[in-house]
CSV table of C-alpha atoms and ligand atoms in Angstrom, one decimal:
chain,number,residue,atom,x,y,z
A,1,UNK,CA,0.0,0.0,0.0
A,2,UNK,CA,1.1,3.6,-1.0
A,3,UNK,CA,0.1,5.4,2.6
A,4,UNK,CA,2.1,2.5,4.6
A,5,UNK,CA,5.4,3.5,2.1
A,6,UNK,CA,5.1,6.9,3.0
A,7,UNK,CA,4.4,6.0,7.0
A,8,UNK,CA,7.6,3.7,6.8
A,9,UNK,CA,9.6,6.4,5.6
A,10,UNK,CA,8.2,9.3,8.4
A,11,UNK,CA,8.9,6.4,10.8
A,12,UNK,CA,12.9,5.8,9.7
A,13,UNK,CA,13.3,9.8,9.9
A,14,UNK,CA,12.0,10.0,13.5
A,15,UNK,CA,14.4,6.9,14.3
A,16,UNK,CA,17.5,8.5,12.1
A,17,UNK,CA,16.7,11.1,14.4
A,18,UNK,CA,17.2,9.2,17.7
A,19,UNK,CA,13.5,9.8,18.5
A,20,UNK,CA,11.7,6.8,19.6
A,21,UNK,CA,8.1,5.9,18.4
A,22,UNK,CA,5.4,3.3,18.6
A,23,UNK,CA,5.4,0.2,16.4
A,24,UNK,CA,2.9,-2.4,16.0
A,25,UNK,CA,4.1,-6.3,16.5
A,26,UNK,CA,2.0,-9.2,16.6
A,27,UNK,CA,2.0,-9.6,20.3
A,28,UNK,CA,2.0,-6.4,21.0
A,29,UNK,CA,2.9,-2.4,20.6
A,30,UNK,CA,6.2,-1.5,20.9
A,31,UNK,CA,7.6,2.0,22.2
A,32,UNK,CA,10.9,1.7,19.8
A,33,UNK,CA,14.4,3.3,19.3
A,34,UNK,CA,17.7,2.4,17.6
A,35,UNK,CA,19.1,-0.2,19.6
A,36,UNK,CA,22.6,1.4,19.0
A,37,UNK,CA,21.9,4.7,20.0
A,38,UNK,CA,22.4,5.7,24.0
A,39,UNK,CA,20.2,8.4,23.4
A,40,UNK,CA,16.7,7.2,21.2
A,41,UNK,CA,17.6,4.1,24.1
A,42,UNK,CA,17.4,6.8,27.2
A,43,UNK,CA,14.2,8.0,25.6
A,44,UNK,CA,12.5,4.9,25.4
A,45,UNK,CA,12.7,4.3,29.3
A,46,UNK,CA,11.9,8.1,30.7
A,47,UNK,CA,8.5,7.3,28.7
A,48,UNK,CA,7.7,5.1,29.9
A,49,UNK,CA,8.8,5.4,33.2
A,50,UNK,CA,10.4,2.2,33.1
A,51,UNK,CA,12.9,1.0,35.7
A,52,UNK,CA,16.6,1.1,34.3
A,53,UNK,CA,17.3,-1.9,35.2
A,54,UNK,CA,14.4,-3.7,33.6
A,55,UNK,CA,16.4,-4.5,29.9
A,56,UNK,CA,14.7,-4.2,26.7
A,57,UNK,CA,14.4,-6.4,23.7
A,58,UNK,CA,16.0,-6.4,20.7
A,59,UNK,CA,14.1,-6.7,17.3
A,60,UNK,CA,15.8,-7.8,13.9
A,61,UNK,CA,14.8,-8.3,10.5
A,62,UNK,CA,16.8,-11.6,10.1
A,63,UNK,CA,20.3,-13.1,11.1
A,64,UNK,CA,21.9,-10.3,8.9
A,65,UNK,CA,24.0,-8.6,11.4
A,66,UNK,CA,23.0,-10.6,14.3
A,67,UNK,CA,26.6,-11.7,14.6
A,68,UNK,CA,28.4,-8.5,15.4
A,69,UNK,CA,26.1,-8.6,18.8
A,70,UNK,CA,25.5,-11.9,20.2
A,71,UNK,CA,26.9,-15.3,20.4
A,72,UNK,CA,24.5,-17.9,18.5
A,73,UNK,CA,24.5,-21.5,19.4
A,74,UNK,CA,22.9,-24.9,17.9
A,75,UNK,CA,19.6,-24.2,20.2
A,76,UNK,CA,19.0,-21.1,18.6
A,77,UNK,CA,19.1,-22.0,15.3
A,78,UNK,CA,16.9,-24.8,15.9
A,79,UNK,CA,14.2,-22.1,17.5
A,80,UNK,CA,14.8,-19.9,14.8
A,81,UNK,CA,14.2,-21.8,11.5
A,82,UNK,CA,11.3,-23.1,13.2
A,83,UNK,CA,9.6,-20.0,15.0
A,84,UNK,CA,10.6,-16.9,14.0
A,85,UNK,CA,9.2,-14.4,12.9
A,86,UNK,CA,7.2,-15.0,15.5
A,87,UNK,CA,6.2,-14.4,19.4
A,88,UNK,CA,9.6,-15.9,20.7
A,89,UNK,CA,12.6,-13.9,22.6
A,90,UNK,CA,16.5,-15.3,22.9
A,91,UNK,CA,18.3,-14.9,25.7
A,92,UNK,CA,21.8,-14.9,24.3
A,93,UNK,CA,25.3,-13.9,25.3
A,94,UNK,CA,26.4,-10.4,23.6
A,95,UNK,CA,29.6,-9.7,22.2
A,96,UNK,CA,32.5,-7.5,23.5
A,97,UNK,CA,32.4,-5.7,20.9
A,98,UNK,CA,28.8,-4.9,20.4
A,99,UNK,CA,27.2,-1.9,19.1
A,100,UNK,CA,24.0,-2.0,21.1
A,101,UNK,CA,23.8,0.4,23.3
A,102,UNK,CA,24.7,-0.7,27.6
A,103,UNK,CA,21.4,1.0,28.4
A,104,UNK,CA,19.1,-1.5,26.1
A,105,UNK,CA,21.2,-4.5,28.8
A,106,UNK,CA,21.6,-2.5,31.9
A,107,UNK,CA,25.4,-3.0,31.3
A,108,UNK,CA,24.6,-7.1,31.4
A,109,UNK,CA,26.7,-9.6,29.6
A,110,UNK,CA,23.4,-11.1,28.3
A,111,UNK,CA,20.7,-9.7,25.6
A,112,UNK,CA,17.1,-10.5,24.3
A,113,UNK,CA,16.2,-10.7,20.9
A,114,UNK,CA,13.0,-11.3,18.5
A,115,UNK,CA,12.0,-11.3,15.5
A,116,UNK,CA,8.6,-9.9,15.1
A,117,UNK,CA,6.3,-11.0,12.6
A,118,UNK,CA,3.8,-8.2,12.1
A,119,UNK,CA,4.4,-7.1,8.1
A,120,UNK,CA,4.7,-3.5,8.9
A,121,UNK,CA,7.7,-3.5,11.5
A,122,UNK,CA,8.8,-6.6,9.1
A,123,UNK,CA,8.9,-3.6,6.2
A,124,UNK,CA,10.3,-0.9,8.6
A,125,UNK,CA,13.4,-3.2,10.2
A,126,UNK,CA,14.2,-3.9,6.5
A,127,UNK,CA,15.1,-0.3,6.0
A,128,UNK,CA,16.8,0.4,8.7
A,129,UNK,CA,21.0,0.4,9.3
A,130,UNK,CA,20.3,-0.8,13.3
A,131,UNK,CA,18.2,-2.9,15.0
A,132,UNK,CA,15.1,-1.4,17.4
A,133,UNK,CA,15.1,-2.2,21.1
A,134,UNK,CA,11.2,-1.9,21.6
A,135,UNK,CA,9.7,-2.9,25.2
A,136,UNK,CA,5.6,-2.9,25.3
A,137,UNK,CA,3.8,0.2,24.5
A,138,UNK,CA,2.3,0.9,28.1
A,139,UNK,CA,3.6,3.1,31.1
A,140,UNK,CA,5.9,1.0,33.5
A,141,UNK,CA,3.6,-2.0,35.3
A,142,UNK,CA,0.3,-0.9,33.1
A,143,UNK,CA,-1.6,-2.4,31.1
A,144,UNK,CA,0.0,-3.5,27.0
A,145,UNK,CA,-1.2,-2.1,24.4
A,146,UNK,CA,-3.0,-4.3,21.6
A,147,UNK,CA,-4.2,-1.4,19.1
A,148,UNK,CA,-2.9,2.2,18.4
A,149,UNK,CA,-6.0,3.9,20.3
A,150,UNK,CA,-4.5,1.9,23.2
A,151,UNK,CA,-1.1,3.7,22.7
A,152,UNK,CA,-2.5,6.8,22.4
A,153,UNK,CA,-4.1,6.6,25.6
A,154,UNK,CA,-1.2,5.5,27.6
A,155,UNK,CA,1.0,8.3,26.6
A,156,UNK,CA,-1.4,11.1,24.3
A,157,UNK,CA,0.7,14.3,22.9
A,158,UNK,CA,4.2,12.7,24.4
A,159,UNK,CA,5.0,10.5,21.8
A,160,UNK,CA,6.0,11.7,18.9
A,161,UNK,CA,4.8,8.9,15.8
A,162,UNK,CA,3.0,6.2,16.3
A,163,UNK,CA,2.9,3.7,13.1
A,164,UNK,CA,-0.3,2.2,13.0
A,165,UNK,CA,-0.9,-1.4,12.4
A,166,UNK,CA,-4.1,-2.7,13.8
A,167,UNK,CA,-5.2,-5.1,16.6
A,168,UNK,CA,-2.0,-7.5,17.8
A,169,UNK,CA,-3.2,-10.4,16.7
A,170,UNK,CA,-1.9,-12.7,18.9
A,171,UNK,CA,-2.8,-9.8,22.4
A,172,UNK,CA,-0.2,-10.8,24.7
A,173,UNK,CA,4.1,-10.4,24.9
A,174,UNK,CA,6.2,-13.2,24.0
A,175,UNK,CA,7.9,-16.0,25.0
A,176,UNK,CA,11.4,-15.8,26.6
A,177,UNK,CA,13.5,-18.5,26.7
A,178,UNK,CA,17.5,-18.0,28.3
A,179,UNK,CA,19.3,-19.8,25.9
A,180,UNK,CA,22.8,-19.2,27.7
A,181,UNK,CA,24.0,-21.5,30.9
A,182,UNK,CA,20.8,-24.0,31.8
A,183,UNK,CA,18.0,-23.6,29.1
A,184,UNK,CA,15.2,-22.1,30.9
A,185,UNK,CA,12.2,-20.4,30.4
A,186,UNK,CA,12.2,-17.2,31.1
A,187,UNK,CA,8.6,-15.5,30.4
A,188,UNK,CA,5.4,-17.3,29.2
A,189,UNK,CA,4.0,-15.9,26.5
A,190,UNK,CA,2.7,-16.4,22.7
A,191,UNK,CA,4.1,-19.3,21.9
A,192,UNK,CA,3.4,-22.4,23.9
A,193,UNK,CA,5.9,-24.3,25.8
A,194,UNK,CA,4.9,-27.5,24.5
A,195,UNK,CA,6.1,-26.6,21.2
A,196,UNK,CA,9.6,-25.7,21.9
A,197,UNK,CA,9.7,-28.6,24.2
A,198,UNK,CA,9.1,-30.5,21.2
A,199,UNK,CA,12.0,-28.9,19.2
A,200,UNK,CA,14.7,-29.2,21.9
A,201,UNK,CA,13.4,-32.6,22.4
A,202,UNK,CA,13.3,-31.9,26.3
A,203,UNK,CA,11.1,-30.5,29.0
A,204,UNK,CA,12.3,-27.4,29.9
A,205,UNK,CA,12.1,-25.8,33.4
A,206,UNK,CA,9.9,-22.2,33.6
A,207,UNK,CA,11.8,-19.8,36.1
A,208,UNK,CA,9.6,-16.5,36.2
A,209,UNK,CA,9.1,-16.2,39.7
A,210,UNK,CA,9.9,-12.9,40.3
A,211,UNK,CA,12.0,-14.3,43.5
A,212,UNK,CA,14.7,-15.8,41.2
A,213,UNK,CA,15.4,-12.5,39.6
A,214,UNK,CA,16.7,-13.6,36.1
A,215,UNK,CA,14.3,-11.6,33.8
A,216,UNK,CA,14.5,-8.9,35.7
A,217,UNK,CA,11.4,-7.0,34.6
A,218,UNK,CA,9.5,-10.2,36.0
A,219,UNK,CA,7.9,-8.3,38.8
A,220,UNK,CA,5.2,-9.4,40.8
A,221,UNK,CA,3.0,-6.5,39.9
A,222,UNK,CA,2.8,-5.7,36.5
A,223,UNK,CA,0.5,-6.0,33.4
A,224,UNK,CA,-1.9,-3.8,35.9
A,225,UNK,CA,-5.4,-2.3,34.7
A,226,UNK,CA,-4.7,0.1,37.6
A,227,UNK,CA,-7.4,-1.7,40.3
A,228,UNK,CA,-7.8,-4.6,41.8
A,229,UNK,CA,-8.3,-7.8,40.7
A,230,UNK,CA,-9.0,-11.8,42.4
A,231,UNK,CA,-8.5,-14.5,40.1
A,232,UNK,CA,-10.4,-18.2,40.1
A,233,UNK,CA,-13.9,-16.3,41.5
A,234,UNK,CA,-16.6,-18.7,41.4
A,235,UNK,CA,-19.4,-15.2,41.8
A,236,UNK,CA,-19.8,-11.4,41.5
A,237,UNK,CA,-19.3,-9.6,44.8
A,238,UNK,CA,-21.0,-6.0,44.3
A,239,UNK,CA,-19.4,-3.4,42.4
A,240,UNK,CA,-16.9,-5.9,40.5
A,241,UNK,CA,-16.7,-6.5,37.0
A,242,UNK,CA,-16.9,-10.2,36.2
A,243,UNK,CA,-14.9,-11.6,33.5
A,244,UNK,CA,-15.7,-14.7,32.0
A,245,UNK,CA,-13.7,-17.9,29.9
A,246,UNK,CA,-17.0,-18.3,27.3
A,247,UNK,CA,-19.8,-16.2,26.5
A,248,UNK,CA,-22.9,-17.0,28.3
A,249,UNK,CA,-26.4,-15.9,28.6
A,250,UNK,CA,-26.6,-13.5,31.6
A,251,UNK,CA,-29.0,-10.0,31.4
A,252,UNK,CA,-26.5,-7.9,33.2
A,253,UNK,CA,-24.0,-5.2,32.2
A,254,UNK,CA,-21.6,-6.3,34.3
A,255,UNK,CA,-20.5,-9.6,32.6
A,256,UNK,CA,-17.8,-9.9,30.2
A,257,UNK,CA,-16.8,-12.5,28.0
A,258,UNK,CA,-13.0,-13.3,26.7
A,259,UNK,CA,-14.3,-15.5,24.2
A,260,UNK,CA,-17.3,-16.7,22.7
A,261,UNK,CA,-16.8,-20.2,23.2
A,262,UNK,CA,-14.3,-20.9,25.4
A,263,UNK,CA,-11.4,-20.6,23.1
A,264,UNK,CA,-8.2,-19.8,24.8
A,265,UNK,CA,-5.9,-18.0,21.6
A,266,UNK,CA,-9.2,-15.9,21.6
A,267,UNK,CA,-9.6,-15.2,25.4
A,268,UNK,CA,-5.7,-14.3,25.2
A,269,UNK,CA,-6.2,-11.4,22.4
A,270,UNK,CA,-9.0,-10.1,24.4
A,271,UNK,CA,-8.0,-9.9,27.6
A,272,UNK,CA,-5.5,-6.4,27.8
A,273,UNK,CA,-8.5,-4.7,25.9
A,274,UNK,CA,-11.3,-6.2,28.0
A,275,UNK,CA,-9.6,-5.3,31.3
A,276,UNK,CA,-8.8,-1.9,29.7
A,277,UNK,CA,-12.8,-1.4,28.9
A,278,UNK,CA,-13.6,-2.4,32.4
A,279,UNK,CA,-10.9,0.7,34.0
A,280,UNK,CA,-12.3,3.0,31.5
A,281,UNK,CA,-15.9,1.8,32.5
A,282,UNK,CA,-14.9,3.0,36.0
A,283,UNK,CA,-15.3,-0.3,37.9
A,284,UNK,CA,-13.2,-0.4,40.9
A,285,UNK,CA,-12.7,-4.1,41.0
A,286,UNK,CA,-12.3,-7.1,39.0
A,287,UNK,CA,-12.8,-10.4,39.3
A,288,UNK,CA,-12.3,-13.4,36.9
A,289,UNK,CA,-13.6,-17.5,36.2
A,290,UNK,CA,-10.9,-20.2,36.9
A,291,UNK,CA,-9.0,-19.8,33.7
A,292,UNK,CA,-8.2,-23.6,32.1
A,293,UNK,CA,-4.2,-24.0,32.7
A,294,UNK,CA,-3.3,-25.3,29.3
A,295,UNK,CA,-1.5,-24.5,26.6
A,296,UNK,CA,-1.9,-20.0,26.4
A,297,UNK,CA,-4.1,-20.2,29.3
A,298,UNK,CA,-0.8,-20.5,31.3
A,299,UNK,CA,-0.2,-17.8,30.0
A,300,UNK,CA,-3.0,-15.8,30.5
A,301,UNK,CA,-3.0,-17.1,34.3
A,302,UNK,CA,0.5,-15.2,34.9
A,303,UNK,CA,-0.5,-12.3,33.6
A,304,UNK,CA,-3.7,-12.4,35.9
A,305,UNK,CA,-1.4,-13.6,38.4
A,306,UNK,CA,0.6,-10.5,38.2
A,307,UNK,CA,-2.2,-8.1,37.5
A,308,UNK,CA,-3.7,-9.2,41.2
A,309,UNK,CA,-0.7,-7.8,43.0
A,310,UNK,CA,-2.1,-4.3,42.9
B,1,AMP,P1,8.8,-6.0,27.6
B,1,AMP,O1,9.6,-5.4,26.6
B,1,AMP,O2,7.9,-5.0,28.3
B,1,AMP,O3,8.0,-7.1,27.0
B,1,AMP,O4,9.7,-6.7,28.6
B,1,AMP,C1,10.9,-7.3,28.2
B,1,AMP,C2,11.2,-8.5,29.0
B,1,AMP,O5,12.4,-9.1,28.6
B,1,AMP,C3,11.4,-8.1,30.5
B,1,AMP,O6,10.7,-9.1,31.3
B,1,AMP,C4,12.9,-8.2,30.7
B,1,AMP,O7,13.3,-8.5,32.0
B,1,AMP,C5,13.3,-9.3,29.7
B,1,AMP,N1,14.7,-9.3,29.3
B,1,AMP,C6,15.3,-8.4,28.5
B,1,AMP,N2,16.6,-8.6,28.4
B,1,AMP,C7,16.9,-9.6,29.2
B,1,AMP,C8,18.1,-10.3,29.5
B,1,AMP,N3,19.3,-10.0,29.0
B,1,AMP,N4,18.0,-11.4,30.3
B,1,AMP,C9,16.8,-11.7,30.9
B,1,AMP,N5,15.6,-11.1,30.6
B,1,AMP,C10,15.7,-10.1,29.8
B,2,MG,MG1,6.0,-4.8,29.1
C-alpha cells in the first residue's frame, strides 16, 4: 500500500533522528528506538517510566548482522528456523564488541532478541542500518497495548509517531527463553511451551518467579489495569466486573466475556483490551472465572497472576 510507504519512511526519519516511536508487532505495541543509540535508548525508558534496570528487547529483520552482537548457538538456530518471525525472545550472550547500546542491557553480559512478525515493523526493520530495542507500549507496570488507540491513551501528545498497524493479533508479549548457561524459560508468553519442548526434544524448566530474579522485569505486579483484581472467582461480589472464559447468557452489564466459546488463543487477544474497557468503564474491581491451565491459558493465568498484585 502507497500510505504504509510513506508512513515507513516518516517512521525511519523519526528513528534517524534518535527519537523513539510506537510500532505495531503481533504480540504487542512496541515503544521503539535504535538499539545502538544511547540516546533514542534513554528515551525509550523516561516514557515510559520504566525502571533502568528492567532490559529491553532487541528486534531484527533476520540473522543479517546478528553476529556483530551476540553469540549464536545450535539451540537457537533450531528455534529460529522453526519459529521466528514470531512471538519468541532469545536470551543470548552479547559480544565484547557490540554496538548496542549498555542501556538496552543495563550493562549485562546477556541480551534478548526477536524477530517480530507483524508485516509492517517486518517492512520498517528492513530499511533500517540498526536494530530497534522496543519494550511494550504501556507506562511502566500498566496495562500492554494491543491497538494504536490503546497507545495513544497510555502516553497522548508525548510520543512523537506512532505507526499504525491494527489489533496485535496474537494480544499478549512473548515467550522468553534464556538460551545461555541452563536452558530455561524465562517469560510465558505467545508461543506455547509444548512446542519448543518439542523442538529441543526436552522438557524445559519455567523460572519467572519474580523471587529468582533472572528476567528482571518479571515483577510481581505488573500488566496492571490500575485496580484490583482476584482471580479463580466462582461469583460477583457488588461493584466488580466479572470476566468470564465463554460467552454466556446472563442480562447484566456487568459480565464480560473473553471469548465466545471458550477458546483460549481468543480469550488471550481479548484480555488487555477487555480489562482496559472495564478501568475506562470506571469499575473499581475485578474479578475473573478459573482460567483452564493449558497451553496459552498458562499464559494468560501469569498475567492475571501479576495483574492481582495491585
Ligand atoms: P517487555 O519489553 O515489556 O515485553 O519486557 C521485556 C522483558 O524481557 C522483560 O521481562 C525483561 O526483563 C526481559 N529481558 C530483557 N533482556 C533480558 C536479559 N538480558 N535477560 C533476561 N531477561 C531479559
Ligand atoms: Mg512490558
Amino acid at each position: 500500500m502507497k500510505s504504509n510507504h510513506s508512513n515507513i519512511k516518516k517512521a525511519k526519519k523519526y528513528l534517524d533522528n534518535n527519537e523513539c516511536i510506537a510500532v505495531p508487532t503481533e504480540t504487542v505495541y512496541g515503544l521503539a528506538g535504535n538499539a545502538y543509540s544511547d540516546i533514542s535508548v534513554k528515551k525509550i525508558f523516561k516514557l515510559k517510566k520504566r525502571p533502568t534496570n528492567n532490559p529491553l528487547i532487541v528486534h531484527y529483520y533476520n540473522l543479517n548482522g546478528l553476529n556483530e552482537d551476540c553469540i549464536i548457538n545450535k539451540e537457537f538456530k533450531k528455534l529460529y528456523k522453526k519459529f521466528s518471525p514470531g512471538p519468541i525472545t532469545y536470551v543470548l550472550k552479547l559480544k565484547k564488541n557490540t554496538k548496542i547500546s549498555k542501556f538496552v542491557t543495563n550493562n549485562k553480559n546477556t541480551v534478548a532478541i526477536r524477530f517480530p512478525k507483524h508485516p509492517l515493523i517486518r517492512k520498517l526493520l528492513k530499511v533500517l542500518n540498526y536494530p530497534l530495542a522496543a519494550p511494550s507500549a504501556n507506562i511502566s507496570s500498566k496495562l500492554s497495548s494491543v491497538s494504536p488507540a490503546d497507545v495513544k491513551e497510555e502516553f497522548g501528545k508525548k510520543l512523537k509517531y506512532l505507526l499504525k498497524g491494527g489489533r496485535s493479533s496474537i494480544g499478549v508479549e512473548s515467550t522468553i527463553i534464556n538460551l545461555t548457561n541452563k536452558i530455561s524459560i524465562l517469560r510465558l508468553g505467545g508461543l506455547n511451551v509444548s512446542k519448543i519442548n518439542k523442538i529441543l526434544k526436552k522438557k524445559l524448566l519455567i523460572k519467572n518467579k519474580s523471587k529468582e530474579k533472572l528476567s528482571p522485569g518479571l515483577f510481581s505486579l505488573h500488566y496492571s489495569p490500575g485496580i484490583p483484581l482476584r482471580m479463580n472467582a466462582k461469583k460477583i461480589n457488588k461493584g466488580e466486573a466479572f470476566i468470564l472464559i465463554k460467552k454466556r447468557k446472563i442480562n447484566s452489564k456487568d459480565y464480560f466475556f473473553l471469548s465466545k466459546n471458550n477458546n483460549l488463543i481468543k480469550a488471550a487477544k481479548n484480555l488487555y483490551p477487555l480489562m482496559r474497557k472495564i478501568k475506562n468503564r470506571g469499575y473499581k474491581k475485578i474479578a475473573v472465572e478459573k482460567i483452564p491451565n493449558i497451553g496459552i491459558g498458562q499464559t494468560i493465568n501469569d498475567r492475571l497472576k501479576r495483574a492481582s498484585k495491585y
